[in-house]
JSON list of C-alpha atoms in Angstrom, two decimals:
[
{"chain": "A", "resi": 1, "resn": "MET", "atom": "CA", "xyz": [54.12, 72.69, 115.68]},
{"chain": "A", "resi": 2, "resn": "GLY", "atom": "CA", "xyz": [52.97, 69.74, 113.67]},
{"chain": "A", "resi": 3, "resn": "GLY", "atom": "CA", "xyz": [51.70, 69.94, 110.14]},
{"chain": "A", "resi": 4, "resn": "GLU", "atom": "CA", "xyz": [52.90, 73.43, 109.35]},
{"chain": "A", "resi": 5, "resn": "VAL", "atom": "CA", "xyz": [54.47, 74.04, 105.96]},
{"chain": "A", "resi": 6, "resn": "ARG", "atom": "CA", "xyz": [58.01, 75.36, 105.91]},
{"chain": "A", "resi": 7, "resn": "ALA", "atom": "CA", "xyz": [58.72, 78.38, 103.71]},
{"chain": "A", "resi": 8, "resn": "GLN", "atom": "CA", "xyz": [60.59, 77.77, 100.47]},
{"chain": "A", "resi": 9, "resn": "VAL", "atom": "CA", "xyz": [64.18, 78.98, 100.25]},
{"chain": "A", "resi": 10, "resn": "PRO", "atom": "CA", "xyz": [64.43, 82.31, 98.41]},
{"chain": "A", "resi": 11, "resn": "GLY", "atom": "CA", "xyz": [66.10, 80.89, 95.31]},
{"chain": "A", "resi": 12, "resn": "PRO", "atom": "CA", "xyz": [68.92, 78.86, 93.80]},
{"chain": "A", "resi": 13, "resn": "GLY", "atom": "CA", "xyz": [72.17, 78.89, 95.74]},
{"chain": "A", "resi": 14, "resn": "TRP", "atom": "CA", "xyz": [70.58, 79.36, 99.16]},
{"chain": "A", "resi": 15, "resn": "ALA", "atom": "CA", "xyz": [71.11, 76.64, 101.76]},
{"chain": "A", "resi": 16, "resn": "LEU", "atom": "CA", "xyz": [69.98, 76.19, 105.34]},
{"chain": "A", "resi": 17, "resn": "SER", "atom": "CA", "xyz": [72.90, 76.89, 107.69]},
{"chain": "A", "resi": 18, "resn": "TRP", "atom": "CA", "xyz": [71.22, 76.73, 111.12]},
{"chain": "A", "resi": 19, "resn": "SER", "atom": "CA", "xyz": [67.85, 75.76, 112.54]},
{"chain": "A", "resi": 20, "resn": "ASP", "atom": "CA", "xyz": [66.10, 74.60, 115.66]},
{"chain": "A", "resi": 21, "resn": "GLU", "atom": "CA", "xyz": [62.76, 72.83, 115.54]},
{"chain": "A", "resi": 22, "resn": "PHE", "atom": "CA", "xyz": [62.56, 72.63, 119.37]},
{"chain": "A", "resi": 23, "resn": "ASP", "atom": "CA", "xyz": [61.79, 68.94, 119.13]},
{"chain": "A", "resi": 24, "resn": "GLY", "atom": "CA", "xyz": [63.40, 67.96, 122.44]},
{"chain": "A", "resi": 25, "resn": "ALA", "atom": "CA", "xyz": [62.24, 68.30, 126.02]},
{"chain": "A", "resi": 26, "resn": "ALA", "atom": "CA", "xyz": [64.66, 71.12, 126.92]},
{"chain": "A", "resi": 27, "resn": "LEU", "atom": "CA", "xyz": [66.36, 74.09, 125.30]},
{"chain": "A", "resi": 28, "resn": "ASP", "atom": "CA", "xyz": [69.38, 73.01, 123.22]},
{"chain": "A", "resi": 29, "resn": "THR", "atom": "CA", "xyz": [72.18, 74.85, 125.04]},
{"chain": "A", "resi": 30, "resn": "ALA", "atom": "CA", "xyz": [74.57, 74.14, 122.17]},
{"chain": "A", "resi": 31, "resn": "LYS", "atom": "CA", "xyz": [72.43, 76.59, 120.15]},
{"chain": "A", "resi": 32, "resn": "TRP", "atom": "CA", "xyz": [70.89, 78.90, 122.74]},
{"chain": "A", "resi": 33, "resn": "SER", "atom": "CA", "xyz": [71.77, 80.66, 125.99]},
{"chain": "A", "resi": 34, "resn": "ILE", "atom": "CA", "xyz": [69.29, 81.82, 128.59]},
{"chain": "A", "resi": 35, "resn": "THR", "atom": "CA", "xyz": [70.00, 85.30, 129.89]},
{"chain": "A", "resi": 36, "resn": "THR", "atom": "CA", "xyz": [68.92, 86.08, 133.45]},
{"chain": "A", "resi": 37, "resn": "GLY", "atom": "CA", "xyz": [68.74, 89.29, 135.43]},
{"chain": "A", "resi": 38, "resn": "ALA", "atom": "CA", "xyz": [66.93, 92.60, 135.25]},
{"chain": "A", "resi": 39, "resn": "ARG", "atom": "CA", "xyz": [65.98, 94.04, 131.87]},
{"chain": "A", "resi": 40, "resn": "ARG", "atom": "CA", "xyz": [63.69, 97.04, 131.58]},
{"chain": "A", "resi": 41, "resn": "ASP", "atom": "CA", "xyz": [60.59, 96.39, 133.74]},
{"chain": "A", "resi": 42, "resn": "ALA", "atom": "CA", "xyz": [61.07, 92.64, 134.16]},
{"chain": "A", "resi": 43, "resn": "GLN", "atom": "CA", "xyz": [63.32, 90.05, 135.69]},
{"chain": "A", "resi": 44, "resn": "ASN", "atom": "CA", "xyz": [64.57, 87.45, 133.19]},
{"chain": "A", "resi": 45, "resn": "VAL", "atom": "CA", "xyz": [64.45, 84.00, 134.82]},
{"chain": "A", "resi": 46, "resn": "ALA", "atom": "CA", "xyz": [65.38, 80.58, 133.43]},
{"chain": "A", "resi": 47, "resn": "ALA", "atom": "CA", "xyz": [62.14, 79.10, 134.84]},
{"chain": "A", "resi": 48, "resn": "ALA", "atom": "CA", "xyz": [60.17, 81.10, 132.25]},
{"chain": "A", "resi": 49, "resn": "VAL", "atom": "CA", "xyz": [61.80, 79.20, 129.34]},
{"chain": "A", "resi": 50, "resn": "SER", "atom": "CA", "xyz": [60.56, 75.75, 128.31]},
{"chain": "A", "resi": 51, "resn": "VAL", "atom": "CA", "xyz": [60.55, 73.47, 125.27]},
{"chain": "A", "resi": 52, "resn": "GLY", "atom": "CA", "xyz": [57.97, 70.84, 124.34]},
{"chain": "A", "resi": 53, "resn": "SER", "atom": "CA", "xyz": [55.73, 69.68, 121.49]},
{"chain": "A", "resi": 54, "resn": "GLY", "atom": "CA", "xyz": [57.98, 71.34, 118.90]},
{"chain": "A", "resi": 55, "resn": "ALA", "atom": "CA", "xyz": [57.76, 74.80, 120.45]},
{"chain": "A", "resi": 56, "resn": "LEU", "atom": "CA", "xyz": [59.87, 77.13, 122.54]},
{"chain": "A", "resi": 57, "resn": "THR", "atom": "CA", "xyz": [57.67, 78.80, 125.15]},
{"chain": "A", "resi": 58, "resn": "ILE", "atom": "CA", "xyz": [58.73, 81.95, 126.94]},
{"chain": "A", "resi": 59, "resn": "ALA", "atom": "CA", "xyz": [56.27, 82.69, 129.71]},
{"chain": "A", "resi": 60, "resn": "THR", "atom": "CA", "xyz": [55.57, 86.09, 131.23]},
{"chain": "A", "resi": 61, "resn": "TYR", "atom": "CA", "xyz": [54.03, 86.29, 134.68]},
{"chain": "A", "resi": 62, "resn": "THR", "atom": "CA", "xyz": [53.99, 88.44, 137.78]},
{"chain": "A", "resi": 63, "resn": "GLU", "atom": "CA", "xyz": [55.16, 87.00, 141.08]},
{"chain": "A", "resi": 64, "resn": "GLY", "atom": "CA", "xyz": [55.43, 89.02, 144.28]},
{"chain": "A", "resi": 65, "resn": "GLY", "atom": "CA", "xyz": [54.79, 92.21, 142.31]},
{"chain": "A", "resi": 66, "resn": "VAL", "atom": "CA", "xyz": [57.73, 91.51, 139.96]},
{"chain": "A", "resi": 67, "resn": "HIS", "atom": "CA", "xyz": [57.21, 90.87, 136.23]},
{"chain": "A", "resi": 68, "resn": "LYS", "atom": "CA", "xyz": [59.15, 87.76, 135.22]},
{"chain": "A", "resi": 69, "resn": "THR", "atom": "CA", "xyz": [59.92, 86.49, 131.75]},
{"chain": "A", "resi": 70, "resn": "GLY", "atom": "CA", "xyz": [62.52, 84.62, 129.72]},
{"chain": "A", "resi": 71, "resn": "PHE", "atom": "CA", "xyz": [65.25, 85.76, 127.36]},
{"chain": "A", "resi": 72, "resn": "VAL", "atom": "CA", "xyz": [67.12, 83.47, 124.95]},
{"chain": "A", "resi": 73, "resn": "GLY", "atom": "CA", "xyz": [69.79, 84.26, 122.39]},
{"chain": "A", "resi": 74, "resn": "SER", "atom": "CA", "xyz": [72.30, 82.58, 120.12]},
{"chain": "A", "resi": 75, "resn": "ALA", "atom": "CA", "xyz": [75.21, 85.00, 120.77]},
{"chain": "A", "resi": 76, "resn": "GLY", "atom": "CA", "xyz": [78.51, 83.17, 120.75]},
{"chain": "A", "resi": 77, "resn": "LYS", "atom": "CA", "xyz": [76.83, 80.04, 119.37]},
{"chain": "A", "resi": 78, "resn": "PHE", "atom": "CA", "xyz": [75.68, 81.11, 115.90]},
{"chain": "A", "resi": 79, "resn": "THR", "atom": "CA", "xyz": [76.73, 84.16, 113.93]},
{"chain": "A", "resi": 80, "resn": "ASP", "atom": "CA", "xyz": [76.10, 84.90, 110.29]},
{"chain": "A", "resi": 81, "resn": "ALA", "atom": "CA", "xyz": [76.41, 88.18, 108.43]},
{"chain": "A", "resi": 82, "resn": "PHE", "atom": "CA", "xyz": [74.39, 87.36, 105.32]},
{"chain": "A", "resi": 83, "resn": "GLY", "atom": "CA", "xyz": [71.31, 85.33, 104.57]},
{"chain": "A", "resi": 84, "resn": "TYR", "atom": "CA", "xyz": [67.71, 85.30, 105.61]},
{"chain": "A", "resi": 85, "resn": "TRP", "atom": "CA", "xyz": [66.04, 84.47, 108.91]},
{"chain": "A", "resi": 86, "resn": "GLU", "atom": "CA", "xyz": [62.59, 83.18, 109.60]},
{"chain": "A", "resi": 87, "resn": "ALA", "atom": "CA", "xyz": [60.60, 82.18, 112.67]},
{"chain": "A", "resi": 88, "resn": "ARG", "atom": "CA", "xyz": [57.07, 81.14, 113.54]},
{"chain": "A", "resi": 89, "resn": "VAL", "atom": "CA", "xyz": [56.01, 83.28, 116.49]},
{"chain": "A", "resi": 90, "resn": "ARG", "atom": "CA", "xyz": [52.73, 83.45, 118.40]},
{"chain": "A", "resi": 91, "resn": "PHE", "atom": "CA", "xyz": [52.41, 86.33, 120.86]},
{"chain": "A", "resi": 92, "resn": "THR", "atom": "CA", "xyz": [50.07, 86.69, 123.79]},
{"chain": "A", "resi": 93, "resn": "SER", "atom": "CA", "xyz": [49.24, 89.99, 125.44]},
{"chain": "A", "resi": 94, "resn": "ARG", "atom": "CA", "xyz": [49.99, 90.10, 129.15]},
{"chain": "A", "resi": 95, "resn": "ASP", "atom": "CA", "xyz": [50.94, 93.05, 131.28]},
{"chain": "A", "resi": 96, "resn": "GLY", "atom": "CA", "xyz": [54.71, 93.31, 131.63]},
{"chain": "A", "resi": 97, "resn": "MET", "atom": "CA", "xyz": [55.63, 91.38, 128.51]},
{"chain": "A", "resi": 98, "resn": "TRP", "atom": "CA", "xyz": [57.68, 92.91, 125.74]},
{"chain": "A", "resi": 99, "resn": "SER", "atom": "CA", "xyz": [58.42, 90.18, 123.23]},
{"chain": "A", "resi": 100, "resn": "ALA", "atom": "CA", "xyz": [60.76, 90.55, 120.30]},
{"chain": "A", "resi": 101, "resn": "PHE", "atom": "CA", "xyz": [62.61, 88.66, 117.60]},
{"chain": "A", "resi": 102, "resn": "TRP", "atom": "CA", "xyz": [65.68, 90.55, 116.48]},
{"chain": "A", "resi": 103, "resn": "ILE", "atom": "CA", "xyz": [69.02, 90.19, 114.75]},
{"chain": "A", "resi": 104, "resn": "GLN", "atom": "CA", "xyz": [71.93, 91.93, 116.43]},
{"chain": "A", "resi": 105, "resn": "SER", "atom": "CA", "xyz": [75.60, 92.45, 115.68]},
{"chain": "A", "resi": 106, "resn": "PRO", "atom": "CA", "xyz": [77.87, 90.73, 118.22]},
{"chain": "A", "resi": 107, "resn": "THR", "atom": "CA", "xyz": [79.90, 93.95, 118.48]},
{"chain": "A", "resi": 108, "resn": "ILE", "atom": "CA", "xyz": [76.96, 96.36, 118.92]},
{"chain": "A", "resi": 109, "resn": "ASN", "atom": "CA", "xyz": [77.97, 97.26, 122.48]},
{"chain": "A", "resi": 110, "resn": "ASN", "atom": "CA", "xyz": [81.54, 98.18, 121.61]},
{"chain": "A", "resi": 111, "resn": "THR", "atom": "CA", "xyz": [82.47, 101.69, 122.69]},
{"chain": "A", "resi": 112, "resn": "GLY", "atom": "CA", "xyz": [81.24, 104.61, 120.71]},
{"chain": "A", "resi": 113, "resn": "ASN", "atom": "CA", "xyz": [78.05, 105.20, 118.77]},
{"chain": "A", "resi": 114, "resn": "ASN", "atom": "CA", "xyz": [79.33, 103.96, 115.43]},
{"chain": "A", "resi": 115, "resn": "PRO", "atom": "CA", "xyz": [76.92, 101.55, 113.69]},
{"chain": "A", "resi": 116, "resn": "ALA", "atom": "CA", "xyz": [79.18, 101.40, 110.62]},
{"chain": "A", "resi": 117, "resn": "ALA", "atom": "CA", "xyz": [81.95, 99.89, 112.76]},
{"chain": "A", "resi": 118, "resn": "ASN", "atom": "CA", "xyz": [79.98, 98.13, 115.51]},
{"chain": "A", "resi": 119, "resn": "GLY", "atom": "CA", "xyz": [76.86, 96.99, 113.67]},
{"chain": "A", "resi": 120, "resn": "THR", "atom": "CA", "xyz": [73.31, 97.46, 114.78]},
{"chain": "A", "resi": 121, "resn": "GLU", "atom": "CA", "xyz": [70.11, 95.73, 115.89]},
{"chain": "A", "resi": 122, "resn": "ILE", "atom": "CA", "xyz": [67.39, 94.87, 113.40]},
{"chain": "A", "resi": 123, "resn": "ASP", "atom": "CA", "xyz": [64.01, 94.46, 115.05]},
{"chain": "A", "resi": 124, "resn": "VAL", "atom": "CA", "xyz": [62.16, 91.88, 112.97]},
{"chain": "A", "resi": 125, "resn": "VAL", "atom": "CA", "xyz": [59.12, 92.18, 115.24]},
{"chain": "A", "resi": 126, "resn": "GLU", "atom": "CA", "xyz": [58.31, 93.52, 118.70]},
{"chain": "A", "resi": 127, "resn": "HIS", "atom": "CA", "xyz": [55.08, 93.07, 120.63]},
{"chain": "A", "resi": 128, "resn": "ARG", "atom": "CA", "xyz": [53.83, 94.71, 123.83]},
{"chain": "A", "resi": 129, "resn": "ASN", "atom": "CA", "xyz": [50.43, 94.91, 125.50]},
{"chain": "A", "resi": 130, "resn": "LYS", "atom": "CA", "xyz": [50.97, 98.34, 127.06]},
{"chain": "A", "resi": 131, "resn": "ASP", "atom": "CA", "xyz": [53.36, 101.18, 126.37]},
{"chain": "A", "resi": 132, "resn": "THR", "atom": "CA", "xyz": [55.70, 102.56, 129.04]},
{"chain": "A", "resi": 133, "resn": "GLY", "atom": "CA", "xyz": [52.95, 104.98, 130.15]},
{"chain": "A", "resi": 134, "resn": "GLY", "atom": "CA", "xyz": [50.52, 102.12, 130.82]},
{"chain": "A", "resi": 135, "resn": "THR", "atom": "CA", "xyz": [48.28, 102.75, 127.80]},
{"chain": "A", "resi": 136, "resn": "THR", "atom": "CA", "xyz": [46.97, 99.60, 126.12]},
{"chain": "A", "resi": 137, "resn": "ILE", "atom": "CA", "xyz": [48.50, 99.30, 122.63]},
{"chain": "A", "resi": 138, "resn": "ASN", "atom": "CA", "xyz": [47.58, 95.72, 121.72]},
{"chain": "A", "resi": 139, "resn": "ASN", "atom": "CA", "xyz": [45.66, 96.79, 118.60]}
]
C-alpha cells in the first residue's frame, strides 16, 4: 500500500528472512497456500482471496445463507523458530468474519496435549464483529 513506511529492524544482527509485499496480480503460491473447506461458522473458499495494488484481500460474504471467507497460510513453505514478525492489517466488521494473524507451530496438531513438545499457537491479533452468541463486540 504505497507510501507507507516500513518498520525499522529491532537492532544490529537482525536480517529480513522472508517477506511478501503482494505486488503481483495473484497470490504467490511459492509462499502461501489457500486452505478451503469448513472452519467454524464459515466455508473457506479460494474465490475469497485476491491480490492487487500491493495488498492481499480476504473477503467475507454470505451466499445462499452460507458465510464464505478465505484462509491463507505459509505452512510447509516458510518456517522459522526465532525472530520477529510484522504485518499491516486492516479489518472490516462483517457478520460471519473472524479474522486473525497468528504464528503456529507446524507440529501443534501432533497427538497429545503437550505444548512443550508440540508447540503452540500465538494469536498476534484476532478480530470479530459478533461473538458466538450473536452479540456485537466490534468496540
